[in-house]
PDB file of N, CA, C and O in Angstrom:
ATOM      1  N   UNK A   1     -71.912 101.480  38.688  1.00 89.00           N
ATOM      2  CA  UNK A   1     -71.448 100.318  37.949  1.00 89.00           C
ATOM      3  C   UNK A   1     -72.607  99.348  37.745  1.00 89.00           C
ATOM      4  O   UNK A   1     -73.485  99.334  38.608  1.00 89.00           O
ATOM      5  N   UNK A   2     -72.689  98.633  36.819  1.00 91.00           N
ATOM      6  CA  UNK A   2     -73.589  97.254  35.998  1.00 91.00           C
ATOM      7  C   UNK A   2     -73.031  96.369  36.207  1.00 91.00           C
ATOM      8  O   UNK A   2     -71.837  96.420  36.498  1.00 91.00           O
ATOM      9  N   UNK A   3     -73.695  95.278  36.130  1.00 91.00           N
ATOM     10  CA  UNK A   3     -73.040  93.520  35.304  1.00 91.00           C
ATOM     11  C   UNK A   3     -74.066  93.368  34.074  1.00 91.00           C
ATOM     12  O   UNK A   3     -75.288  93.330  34.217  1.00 91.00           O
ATOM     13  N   UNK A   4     -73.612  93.315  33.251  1.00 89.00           N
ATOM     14  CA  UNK A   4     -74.622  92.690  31.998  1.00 89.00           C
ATOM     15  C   UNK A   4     -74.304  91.504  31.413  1.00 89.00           C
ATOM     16  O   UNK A   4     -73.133  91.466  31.033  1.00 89.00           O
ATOM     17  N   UNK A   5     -74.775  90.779  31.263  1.00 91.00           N
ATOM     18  CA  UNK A   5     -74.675  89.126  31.212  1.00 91.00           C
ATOM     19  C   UNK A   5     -74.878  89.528  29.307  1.00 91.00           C
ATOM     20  O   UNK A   5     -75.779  90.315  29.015  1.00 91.00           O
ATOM     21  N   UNK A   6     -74.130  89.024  28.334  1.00 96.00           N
ATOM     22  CA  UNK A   6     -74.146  88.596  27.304  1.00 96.00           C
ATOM     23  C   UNK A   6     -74.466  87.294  26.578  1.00 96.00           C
ATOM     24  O   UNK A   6     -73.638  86.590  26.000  1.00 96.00           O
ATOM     25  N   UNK A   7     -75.591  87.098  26.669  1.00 94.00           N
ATOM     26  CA  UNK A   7     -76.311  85.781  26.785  1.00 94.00           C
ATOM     27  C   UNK A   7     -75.597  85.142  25.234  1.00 94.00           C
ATOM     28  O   UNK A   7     -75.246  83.963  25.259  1.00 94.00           O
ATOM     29  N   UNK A   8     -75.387  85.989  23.840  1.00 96.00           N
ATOM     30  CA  UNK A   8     -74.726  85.535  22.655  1.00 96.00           C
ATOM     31  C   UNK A   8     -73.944  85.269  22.890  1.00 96.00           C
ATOM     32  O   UNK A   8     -73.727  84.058  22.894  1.00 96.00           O
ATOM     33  N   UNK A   9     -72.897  86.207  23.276  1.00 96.00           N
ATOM     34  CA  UNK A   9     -71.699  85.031  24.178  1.00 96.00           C
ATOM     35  C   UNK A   9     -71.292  84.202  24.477  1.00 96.00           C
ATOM     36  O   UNK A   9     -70.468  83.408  24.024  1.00 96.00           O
ATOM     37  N   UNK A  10     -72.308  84.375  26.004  1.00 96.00           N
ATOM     38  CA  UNK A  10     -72.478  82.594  26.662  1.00 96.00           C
ATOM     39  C   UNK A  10     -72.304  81.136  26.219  1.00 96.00           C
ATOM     40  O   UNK A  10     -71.608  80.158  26.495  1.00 96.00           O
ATOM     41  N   UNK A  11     -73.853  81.698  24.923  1.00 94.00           N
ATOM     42  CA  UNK A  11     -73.870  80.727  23.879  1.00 94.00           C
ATOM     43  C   UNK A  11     -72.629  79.693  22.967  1.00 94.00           C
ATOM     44  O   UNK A  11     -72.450  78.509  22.681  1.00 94.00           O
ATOM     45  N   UNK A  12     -71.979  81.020  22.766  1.00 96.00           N
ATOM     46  CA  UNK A  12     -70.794  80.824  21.326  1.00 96.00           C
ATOM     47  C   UNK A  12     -69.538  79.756  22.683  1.00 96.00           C
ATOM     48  O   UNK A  12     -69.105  78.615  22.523  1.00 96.00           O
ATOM     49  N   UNK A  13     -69.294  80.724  23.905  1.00 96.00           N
ATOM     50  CA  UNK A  13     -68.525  80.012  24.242  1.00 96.00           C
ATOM     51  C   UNK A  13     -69.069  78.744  25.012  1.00 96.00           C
ATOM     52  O   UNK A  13     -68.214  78.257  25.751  1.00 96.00           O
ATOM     53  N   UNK A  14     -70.137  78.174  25.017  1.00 94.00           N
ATOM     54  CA  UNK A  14     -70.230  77.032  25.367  1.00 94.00           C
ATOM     55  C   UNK A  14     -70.125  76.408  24.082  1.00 94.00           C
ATOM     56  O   UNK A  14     -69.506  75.347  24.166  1.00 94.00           O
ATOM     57  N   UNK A  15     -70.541  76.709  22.820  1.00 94.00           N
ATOM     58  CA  UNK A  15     -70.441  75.923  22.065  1.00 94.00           C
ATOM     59  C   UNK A  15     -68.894  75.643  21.420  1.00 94.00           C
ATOM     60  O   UNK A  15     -68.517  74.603  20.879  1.00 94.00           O
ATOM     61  N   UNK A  16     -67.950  77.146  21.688  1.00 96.00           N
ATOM     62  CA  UNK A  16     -66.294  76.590  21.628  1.00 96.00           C
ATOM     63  C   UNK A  16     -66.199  75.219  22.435  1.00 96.00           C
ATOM     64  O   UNK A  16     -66.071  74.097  21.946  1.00 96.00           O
ATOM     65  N   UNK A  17     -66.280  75.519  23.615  1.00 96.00           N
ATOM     66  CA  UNK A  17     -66.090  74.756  24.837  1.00 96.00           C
ATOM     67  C   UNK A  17     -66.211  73.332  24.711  1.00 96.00           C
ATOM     68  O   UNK A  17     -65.445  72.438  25.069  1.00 96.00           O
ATOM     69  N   UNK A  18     -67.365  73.295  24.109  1.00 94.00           N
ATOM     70  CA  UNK A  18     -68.477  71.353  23.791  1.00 94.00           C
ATOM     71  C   UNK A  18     -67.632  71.205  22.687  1.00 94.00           C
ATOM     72  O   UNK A  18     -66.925  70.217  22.889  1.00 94.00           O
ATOM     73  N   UNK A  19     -67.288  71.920  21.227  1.00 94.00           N
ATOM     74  CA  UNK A  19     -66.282  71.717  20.477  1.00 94.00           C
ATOM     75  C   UNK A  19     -65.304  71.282  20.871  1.00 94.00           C
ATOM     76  O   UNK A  19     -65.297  70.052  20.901  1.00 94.00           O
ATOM     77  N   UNK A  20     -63.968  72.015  21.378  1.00 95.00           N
ATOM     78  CA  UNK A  20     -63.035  71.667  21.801  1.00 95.00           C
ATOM     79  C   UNK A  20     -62.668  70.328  22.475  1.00 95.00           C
ATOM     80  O   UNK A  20     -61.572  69.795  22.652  1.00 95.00           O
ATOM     81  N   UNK A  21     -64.217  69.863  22.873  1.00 96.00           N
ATOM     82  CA  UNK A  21     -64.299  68.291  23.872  1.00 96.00           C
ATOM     83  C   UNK A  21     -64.182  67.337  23.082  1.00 96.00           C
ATOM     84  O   UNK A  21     -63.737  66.254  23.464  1.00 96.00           O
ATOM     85  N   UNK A  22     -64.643  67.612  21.557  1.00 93.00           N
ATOM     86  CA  UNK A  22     -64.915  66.666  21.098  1.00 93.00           C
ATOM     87  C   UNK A  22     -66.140  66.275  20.578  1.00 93.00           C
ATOM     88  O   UNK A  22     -66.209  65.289  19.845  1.00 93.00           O
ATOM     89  N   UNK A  23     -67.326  67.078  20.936  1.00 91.00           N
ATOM     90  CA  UNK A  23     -68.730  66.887  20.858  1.00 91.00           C
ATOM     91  C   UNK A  23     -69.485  67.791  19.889  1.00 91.00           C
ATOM     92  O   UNK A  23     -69.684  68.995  20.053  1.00 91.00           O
ATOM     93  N   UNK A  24     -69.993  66.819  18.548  1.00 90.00           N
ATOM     94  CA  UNK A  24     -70.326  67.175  17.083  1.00 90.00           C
ATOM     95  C   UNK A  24     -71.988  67.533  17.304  1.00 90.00           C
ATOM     96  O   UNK A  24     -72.590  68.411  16.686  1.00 90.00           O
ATOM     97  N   UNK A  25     -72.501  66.741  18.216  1.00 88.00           N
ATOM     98  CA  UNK A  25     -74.130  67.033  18.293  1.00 88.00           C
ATOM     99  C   UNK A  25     -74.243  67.427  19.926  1.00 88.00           C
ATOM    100  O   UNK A  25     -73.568  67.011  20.868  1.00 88.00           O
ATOM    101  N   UNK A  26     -75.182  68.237  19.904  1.00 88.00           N
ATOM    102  CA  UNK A  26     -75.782  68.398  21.372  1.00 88.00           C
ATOM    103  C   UNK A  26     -77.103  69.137  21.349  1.00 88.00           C
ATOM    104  O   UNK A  26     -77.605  69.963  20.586  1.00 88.00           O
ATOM    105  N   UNK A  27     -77.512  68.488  22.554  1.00 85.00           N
ATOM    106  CA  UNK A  27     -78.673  68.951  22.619  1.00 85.00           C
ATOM    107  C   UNK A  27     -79.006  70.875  23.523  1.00 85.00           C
ATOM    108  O   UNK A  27     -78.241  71.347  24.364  1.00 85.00           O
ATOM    109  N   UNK A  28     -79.602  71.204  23.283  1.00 86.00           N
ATOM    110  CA  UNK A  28     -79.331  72.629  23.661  1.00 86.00           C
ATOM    111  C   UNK A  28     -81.240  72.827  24.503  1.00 86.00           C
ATOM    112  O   UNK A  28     -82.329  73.064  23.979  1.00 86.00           O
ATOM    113  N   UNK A  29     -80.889  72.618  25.736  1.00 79.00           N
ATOM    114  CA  UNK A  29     -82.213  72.349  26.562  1.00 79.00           C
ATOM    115  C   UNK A  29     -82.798  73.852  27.313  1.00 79.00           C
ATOM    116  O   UNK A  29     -82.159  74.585  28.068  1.00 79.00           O
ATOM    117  N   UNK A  30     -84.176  74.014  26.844  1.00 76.00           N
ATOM    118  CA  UNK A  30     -84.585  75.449  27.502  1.00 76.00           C
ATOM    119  C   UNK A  30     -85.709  75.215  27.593  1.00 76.00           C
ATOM    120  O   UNK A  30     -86.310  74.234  27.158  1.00 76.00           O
ATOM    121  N   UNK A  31     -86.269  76.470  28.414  1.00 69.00           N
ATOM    122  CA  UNK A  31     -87.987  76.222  29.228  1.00 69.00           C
ATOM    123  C   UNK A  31     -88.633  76.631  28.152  1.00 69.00           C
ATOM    124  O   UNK A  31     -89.787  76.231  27.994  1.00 69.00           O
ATOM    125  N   UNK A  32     -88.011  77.546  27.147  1.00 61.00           N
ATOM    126  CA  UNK A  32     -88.943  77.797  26.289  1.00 61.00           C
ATOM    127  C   UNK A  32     -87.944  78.582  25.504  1.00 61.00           C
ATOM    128  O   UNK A  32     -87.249  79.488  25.963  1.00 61.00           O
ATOM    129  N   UNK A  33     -87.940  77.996  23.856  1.00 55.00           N
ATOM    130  CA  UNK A  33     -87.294  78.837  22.780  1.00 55.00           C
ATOM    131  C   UNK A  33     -88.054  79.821  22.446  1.00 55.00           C
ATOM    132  O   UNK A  33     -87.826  80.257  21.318  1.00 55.00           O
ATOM    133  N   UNK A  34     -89.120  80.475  23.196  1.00 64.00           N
ATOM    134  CA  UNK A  34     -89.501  81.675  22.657  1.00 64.00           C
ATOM    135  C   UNK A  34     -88.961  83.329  23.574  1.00 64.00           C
ATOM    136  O   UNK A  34     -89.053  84.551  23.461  1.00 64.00           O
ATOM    137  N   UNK A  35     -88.337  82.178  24.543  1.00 81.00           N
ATOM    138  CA  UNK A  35     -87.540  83.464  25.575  1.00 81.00           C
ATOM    139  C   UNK A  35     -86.421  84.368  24.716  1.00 81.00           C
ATOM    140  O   UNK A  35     -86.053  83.917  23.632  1.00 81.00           O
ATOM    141  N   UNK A  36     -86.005  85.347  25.083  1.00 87.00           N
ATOM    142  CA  UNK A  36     -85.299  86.150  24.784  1.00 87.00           C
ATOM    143  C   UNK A  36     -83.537  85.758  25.209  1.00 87.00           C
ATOM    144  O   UNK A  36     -82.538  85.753  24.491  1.00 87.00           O
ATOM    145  N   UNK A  37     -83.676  85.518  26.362  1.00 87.00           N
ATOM    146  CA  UNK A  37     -82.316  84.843  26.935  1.00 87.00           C
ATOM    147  C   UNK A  37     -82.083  83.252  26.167  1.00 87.00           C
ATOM    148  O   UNK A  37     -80.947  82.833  25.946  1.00 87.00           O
ATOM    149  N   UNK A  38     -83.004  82.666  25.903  1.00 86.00           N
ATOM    150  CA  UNK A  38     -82.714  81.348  25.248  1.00 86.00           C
ATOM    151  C   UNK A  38     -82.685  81.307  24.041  1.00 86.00           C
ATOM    152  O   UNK A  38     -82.198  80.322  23.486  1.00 86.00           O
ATOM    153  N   UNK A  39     -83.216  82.399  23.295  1.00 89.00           N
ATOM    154  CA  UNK A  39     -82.926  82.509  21.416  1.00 89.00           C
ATOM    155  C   UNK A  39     -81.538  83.611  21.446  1.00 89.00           C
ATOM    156  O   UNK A  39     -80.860  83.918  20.465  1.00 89.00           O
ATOM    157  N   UNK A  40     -81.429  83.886  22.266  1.00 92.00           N
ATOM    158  CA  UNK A  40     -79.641  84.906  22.282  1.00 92.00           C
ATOM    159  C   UNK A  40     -78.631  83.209  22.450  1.00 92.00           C
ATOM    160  O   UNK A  40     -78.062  82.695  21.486  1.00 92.00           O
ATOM    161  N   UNK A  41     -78.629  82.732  23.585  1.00 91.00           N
ATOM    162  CA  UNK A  41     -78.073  81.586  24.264  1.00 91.00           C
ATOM    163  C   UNK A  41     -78.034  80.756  22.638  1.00 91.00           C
ATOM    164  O   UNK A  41     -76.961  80.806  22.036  1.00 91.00           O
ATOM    165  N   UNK A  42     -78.688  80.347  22.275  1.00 91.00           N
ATOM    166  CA  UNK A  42     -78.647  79.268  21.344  1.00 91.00           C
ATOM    167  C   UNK A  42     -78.256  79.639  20.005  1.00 91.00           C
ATOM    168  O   UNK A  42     -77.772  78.788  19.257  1.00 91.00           O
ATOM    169  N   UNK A  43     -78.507  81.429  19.453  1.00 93.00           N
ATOM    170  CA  UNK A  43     -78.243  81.273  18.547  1.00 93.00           C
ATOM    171  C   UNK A  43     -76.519  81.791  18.661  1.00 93.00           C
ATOM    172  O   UNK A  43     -75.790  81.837  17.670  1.00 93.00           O
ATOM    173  N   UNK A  44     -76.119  82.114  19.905  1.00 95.00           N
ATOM    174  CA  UNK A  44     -74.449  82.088  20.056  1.00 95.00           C
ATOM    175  C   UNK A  44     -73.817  80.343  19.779  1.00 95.00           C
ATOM    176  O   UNK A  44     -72.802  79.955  19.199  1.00 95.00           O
ATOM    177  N   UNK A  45     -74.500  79.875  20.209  1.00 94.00           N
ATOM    178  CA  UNK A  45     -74.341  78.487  20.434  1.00 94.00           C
ATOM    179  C   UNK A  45     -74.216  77.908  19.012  1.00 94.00           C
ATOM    180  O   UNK A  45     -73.242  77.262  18.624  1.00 94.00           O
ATOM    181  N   UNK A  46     -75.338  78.217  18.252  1.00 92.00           N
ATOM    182  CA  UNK A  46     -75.160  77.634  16.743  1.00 92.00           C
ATOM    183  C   UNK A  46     -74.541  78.749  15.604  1.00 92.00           C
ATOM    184  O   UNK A  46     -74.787  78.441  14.438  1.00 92.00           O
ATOM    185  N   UNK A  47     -73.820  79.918  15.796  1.00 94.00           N
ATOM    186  CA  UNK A  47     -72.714  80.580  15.378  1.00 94.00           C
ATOM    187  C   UNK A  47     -71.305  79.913  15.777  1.00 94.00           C
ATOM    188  O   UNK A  47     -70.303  79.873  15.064  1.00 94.00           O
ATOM    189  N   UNK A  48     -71.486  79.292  17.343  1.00 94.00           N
ATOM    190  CA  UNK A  48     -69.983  79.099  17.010  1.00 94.00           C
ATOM    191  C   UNK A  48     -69.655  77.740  16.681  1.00 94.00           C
ATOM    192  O   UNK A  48     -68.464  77.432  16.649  1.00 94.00           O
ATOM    193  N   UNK A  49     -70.668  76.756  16.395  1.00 90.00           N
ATOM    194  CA  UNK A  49     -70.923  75.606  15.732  1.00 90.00           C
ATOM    195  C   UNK A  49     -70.672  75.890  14.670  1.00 90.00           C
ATOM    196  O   UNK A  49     -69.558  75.432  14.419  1.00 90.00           O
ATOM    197  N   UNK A  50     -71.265  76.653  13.449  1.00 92.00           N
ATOM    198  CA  UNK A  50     -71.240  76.732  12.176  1.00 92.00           C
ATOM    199  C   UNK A  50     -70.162  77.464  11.963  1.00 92.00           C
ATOM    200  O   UNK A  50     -69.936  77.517  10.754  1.00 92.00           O
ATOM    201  N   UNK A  51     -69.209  78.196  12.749  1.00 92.00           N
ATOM    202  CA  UNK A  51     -68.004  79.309  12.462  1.00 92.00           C
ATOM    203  C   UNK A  51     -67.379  77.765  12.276  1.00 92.00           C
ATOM    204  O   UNK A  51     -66.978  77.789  11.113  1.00 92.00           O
ATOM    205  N   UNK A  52     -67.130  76.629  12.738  1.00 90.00           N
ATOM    206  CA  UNK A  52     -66.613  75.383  12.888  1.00 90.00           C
ATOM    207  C   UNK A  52     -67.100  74.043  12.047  1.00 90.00           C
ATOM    208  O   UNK A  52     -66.874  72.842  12.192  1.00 90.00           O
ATOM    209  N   UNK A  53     -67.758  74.697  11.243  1.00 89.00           N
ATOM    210  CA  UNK A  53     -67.900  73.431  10.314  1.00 89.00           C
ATOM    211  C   UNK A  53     -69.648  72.772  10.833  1.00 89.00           C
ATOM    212  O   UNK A  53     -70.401  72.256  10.007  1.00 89.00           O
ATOM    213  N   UNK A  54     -69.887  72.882  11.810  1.00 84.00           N
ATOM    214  CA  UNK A  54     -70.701  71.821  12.586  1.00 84.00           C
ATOM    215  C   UNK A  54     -72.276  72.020  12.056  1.00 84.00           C
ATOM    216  O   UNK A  54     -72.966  71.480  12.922  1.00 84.00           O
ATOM    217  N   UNK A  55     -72.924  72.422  11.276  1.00 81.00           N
ATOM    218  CA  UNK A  55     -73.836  72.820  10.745  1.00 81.00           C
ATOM    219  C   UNK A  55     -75.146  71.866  10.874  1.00 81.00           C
ATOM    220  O   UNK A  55     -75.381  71.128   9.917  1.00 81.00           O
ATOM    221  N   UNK A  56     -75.692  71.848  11.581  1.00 81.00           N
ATOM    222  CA  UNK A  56     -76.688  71.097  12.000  1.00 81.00           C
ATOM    223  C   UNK A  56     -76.758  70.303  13.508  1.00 81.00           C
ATOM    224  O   UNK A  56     -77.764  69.798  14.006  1.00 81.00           O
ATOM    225  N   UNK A  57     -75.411  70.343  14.070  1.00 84.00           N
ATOM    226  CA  UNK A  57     -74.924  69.361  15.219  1.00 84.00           C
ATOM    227  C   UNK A  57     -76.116  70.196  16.728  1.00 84.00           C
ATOM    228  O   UNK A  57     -76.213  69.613  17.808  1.00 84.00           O
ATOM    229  N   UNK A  58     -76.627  71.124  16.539  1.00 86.00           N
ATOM    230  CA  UNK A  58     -77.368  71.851  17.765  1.00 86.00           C
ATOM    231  C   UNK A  58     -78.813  71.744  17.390  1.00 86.00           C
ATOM    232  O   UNK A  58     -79.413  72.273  16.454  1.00 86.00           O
ATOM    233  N   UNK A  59     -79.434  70.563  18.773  1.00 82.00           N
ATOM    234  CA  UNK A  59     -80.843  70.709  18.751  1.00 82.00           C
ATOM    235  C   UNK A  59     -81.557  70.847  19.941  1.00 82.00           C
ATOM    236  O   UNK A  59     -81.356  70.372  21.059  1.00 82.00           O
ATOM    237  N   UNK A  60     -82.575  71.709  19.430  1.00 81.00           N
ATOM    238  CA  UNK A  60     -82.995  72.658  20.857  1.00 81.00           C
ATOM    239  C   UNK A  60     -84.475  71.752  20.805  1.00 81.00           C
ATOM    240  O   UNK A  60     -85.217  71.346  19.910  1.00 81.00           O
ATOM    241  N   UNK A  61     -84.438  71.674  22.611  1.00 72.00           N
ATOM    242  CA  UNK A  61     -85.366  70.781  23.093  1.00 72.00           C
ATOM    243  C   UNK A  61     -86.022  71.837  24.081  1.00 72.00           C
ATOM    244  O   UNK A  61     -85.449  72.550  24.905  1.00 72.00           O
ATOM    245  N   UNK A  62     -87.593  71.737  23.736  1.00 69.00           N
ATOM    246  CA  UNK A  62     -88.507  72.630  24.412  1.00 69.00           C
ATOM    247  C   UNK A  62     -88.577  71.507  25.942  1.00 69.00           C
ATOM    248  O   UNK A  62     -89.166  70.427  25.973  1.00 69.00           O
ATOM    249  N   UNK A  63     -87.886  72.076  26.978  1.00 66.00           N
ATOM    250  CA  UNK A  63     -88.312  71.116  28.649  1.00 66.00           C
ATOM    251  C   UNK A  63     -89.606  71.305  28.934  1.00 66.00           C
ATOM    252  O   UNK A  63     -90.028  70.626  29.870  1.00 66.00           O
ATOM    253  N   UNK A  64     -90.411  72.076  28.369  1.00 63.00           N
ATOM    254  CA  UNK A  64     -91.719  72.540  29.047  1.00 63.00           C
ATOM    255  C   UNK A  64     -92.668  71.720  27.897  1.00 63.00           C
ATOM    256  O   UNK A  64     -93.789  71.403  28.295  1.00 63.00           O
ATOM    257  N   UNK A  65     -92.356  71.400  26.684  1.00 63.00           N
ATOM    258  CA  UNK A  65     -93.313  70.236  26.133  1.00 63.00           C
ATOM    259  C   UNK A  65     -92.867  69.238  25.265  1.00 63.00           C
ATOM    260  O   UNK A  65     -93.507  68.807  24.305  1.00 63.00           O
ATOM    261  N   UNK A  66     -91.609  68.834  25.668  1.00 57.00           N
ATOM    262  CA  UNK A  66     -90.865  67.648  24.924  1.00 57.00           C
ATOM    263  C   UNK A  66     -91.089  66.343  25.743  1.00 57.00           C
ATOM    264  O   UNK A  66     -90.360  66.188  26.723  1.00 57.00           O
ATOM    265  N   UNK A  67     -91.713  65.698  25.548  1.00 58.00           N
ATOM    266  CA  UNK A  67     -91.596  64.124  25.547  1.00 58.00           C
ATOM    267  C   UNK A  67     -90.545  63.562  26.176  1.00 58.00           C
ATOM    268  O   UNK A  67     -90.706  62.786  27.118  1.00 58.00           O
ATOM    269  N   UNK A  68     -89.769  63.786  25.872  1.00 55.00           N
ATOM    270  CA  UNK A  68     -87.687  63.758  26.248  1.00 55.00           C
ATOM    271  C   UNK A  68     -87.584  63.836  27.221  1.00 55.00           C
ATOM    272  O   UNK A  68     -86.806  63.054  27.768  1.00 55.00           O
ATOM    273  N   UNK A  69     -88.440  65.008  28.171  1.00 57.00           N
ATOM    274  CA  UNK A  69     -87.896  65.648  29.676  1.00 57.00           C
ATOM    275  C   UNK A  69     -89.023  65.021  30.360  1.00 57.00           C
ATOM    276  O   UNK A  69     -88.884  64.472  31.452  1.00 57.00           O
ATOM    277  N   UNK A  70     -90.116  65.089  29.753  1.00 52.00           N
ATOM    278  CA  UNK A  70     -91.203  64.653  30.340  1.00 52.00           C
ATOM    279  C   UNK A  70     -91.048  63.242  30.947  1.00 52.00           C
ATOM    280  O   UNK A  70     -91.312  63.039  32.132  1.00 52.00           O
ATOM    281  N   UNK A  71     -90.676  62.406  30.230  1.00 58.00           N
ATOM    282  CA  UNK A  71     -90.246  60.850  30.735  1.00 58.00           C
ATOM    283  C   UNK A  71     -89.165  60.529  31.240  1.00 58.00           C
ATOM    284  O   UNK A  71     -88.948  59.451  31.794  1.00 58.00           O
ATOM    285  N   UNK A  72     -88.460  61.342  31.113  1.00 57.00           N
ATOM    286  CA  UNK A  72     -87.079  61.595  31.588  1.00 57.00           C
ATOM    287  C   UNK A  72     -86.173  59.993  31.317  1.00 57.00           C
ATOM    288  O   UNK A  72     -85.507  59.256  32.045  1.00 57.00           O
ATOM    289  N   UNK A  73     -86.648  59.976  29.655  1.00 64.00           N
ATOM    290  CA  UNK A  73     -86.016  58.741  29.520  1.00 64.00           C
ATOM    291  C   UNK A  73     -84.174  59.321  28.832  1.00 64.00           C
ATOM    292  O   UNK A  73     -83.975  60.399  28.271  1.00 64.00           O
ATOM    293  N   UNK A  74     -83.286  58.436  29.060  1.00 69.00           N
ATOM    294  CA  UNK A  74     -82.098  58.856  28.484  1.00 69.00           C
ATOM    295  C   UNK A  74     -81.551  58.155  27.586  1.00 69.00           C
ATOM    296  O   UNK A  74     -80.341  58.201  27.364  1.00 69.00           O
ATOM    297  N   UNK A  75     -82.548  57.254  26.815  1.00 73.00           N
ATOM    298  CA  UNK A  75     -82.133  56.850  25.572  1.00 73.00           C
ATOM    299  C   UNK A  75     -82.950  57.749  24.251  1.00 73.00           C
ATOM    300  O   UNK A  75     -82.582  58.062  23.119  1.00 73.00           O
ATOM    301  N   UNK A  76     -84.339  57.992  25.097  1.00 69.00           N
ATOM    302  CA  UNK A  76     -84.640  59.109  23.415  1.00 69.00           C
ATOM    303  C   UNK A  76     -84.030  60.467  23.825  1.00 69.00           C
ATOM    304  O   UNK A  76     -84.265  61.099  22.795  1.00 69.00           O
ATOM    305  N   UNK A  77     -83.394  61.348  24.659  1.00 68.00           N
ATOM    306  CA  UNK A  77     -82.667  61.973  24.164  1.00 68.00           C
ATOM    307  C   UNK A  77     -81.068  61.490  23.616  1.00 68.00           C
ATOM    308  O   UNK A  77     -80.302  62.204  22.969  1.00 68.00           O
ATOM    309  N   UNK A  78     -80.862  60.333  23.991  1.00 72.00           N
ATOM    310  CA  UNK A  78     -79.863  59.760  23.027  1.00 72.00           C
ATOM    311  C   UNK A  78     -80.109  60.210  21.556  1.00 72.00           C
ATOM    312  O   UNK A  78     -79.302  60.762  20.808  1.00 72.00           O
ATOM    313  N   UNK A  79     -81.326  59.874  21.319  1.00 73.00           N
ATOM    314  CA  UNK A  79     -81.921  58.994  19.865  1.00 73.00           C
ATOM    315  C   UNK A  79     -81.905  60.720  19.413  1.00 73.00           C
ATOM    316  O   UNK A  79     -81.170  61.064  18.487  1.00 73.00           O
ATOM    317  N   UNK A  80     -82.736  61.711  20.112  1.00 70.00           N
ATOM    318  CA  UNK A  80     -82.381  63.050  19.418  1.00 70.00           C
ATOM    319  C   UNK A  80     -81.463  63.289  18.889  1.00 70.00           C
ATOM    320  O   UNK A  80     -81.620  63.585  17.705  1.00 70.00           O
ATOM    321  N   UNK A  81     -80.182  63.298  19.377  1.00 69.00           N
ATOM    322  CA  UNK A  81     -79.033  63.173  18.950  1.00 69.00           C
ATOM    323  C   UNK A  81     -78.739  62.855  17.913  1.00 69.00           C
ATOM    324  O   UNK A  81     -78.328  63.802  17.243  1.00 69.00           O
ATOM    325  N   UNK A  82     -78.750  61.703  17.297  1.00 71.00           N
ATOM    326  CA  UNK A  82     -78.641  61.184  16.106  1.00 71.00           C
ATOM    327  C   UNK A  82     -79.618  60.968  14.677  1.00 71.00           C
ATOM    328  O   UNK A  82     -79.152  60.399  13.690  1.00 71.00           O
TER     329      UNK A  82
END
């Protein structure tokens, strides 16, 4: 027997999930969008955004050279947001 983790998946149903809350923008935070697990993760994430209307509401923040994480301020990732 296996476990195989479906990282597109993951994605789509967190982004049902943040939908269902109520939440039109979010930020979608990884060590690096050039990973394999984090471009599966995100682009589930912005399928099940756009299956929903939400077309633009997902923005992916590099933690390893964004400004954002680096200062760890919580008004400019506010300001990403919008």
């Amino acid at each position: 027997s296996q476990v195989v983790v479906d990282n597109y998946r993951a994605g789509a149903h967190v982004g049902d999930y943040l939908w269902t809350l109520g939440h039109r923008r979010v930020l979608f935070l990884a060590g690096s969008s050039y990973t394999q697990i984090g471009e599966r993760r995100l682009s589930g994430l912005r399928a099940a955004w756009e299956k929903r209307g939400g077309v633009g509401g997902v923005v992916p923040v590099n933690t390893l050279t964004s400004d954002l994480i680096y200062n760890a301020n919580p008004e400019k990732l506010r300001d990403a947001l919008e």
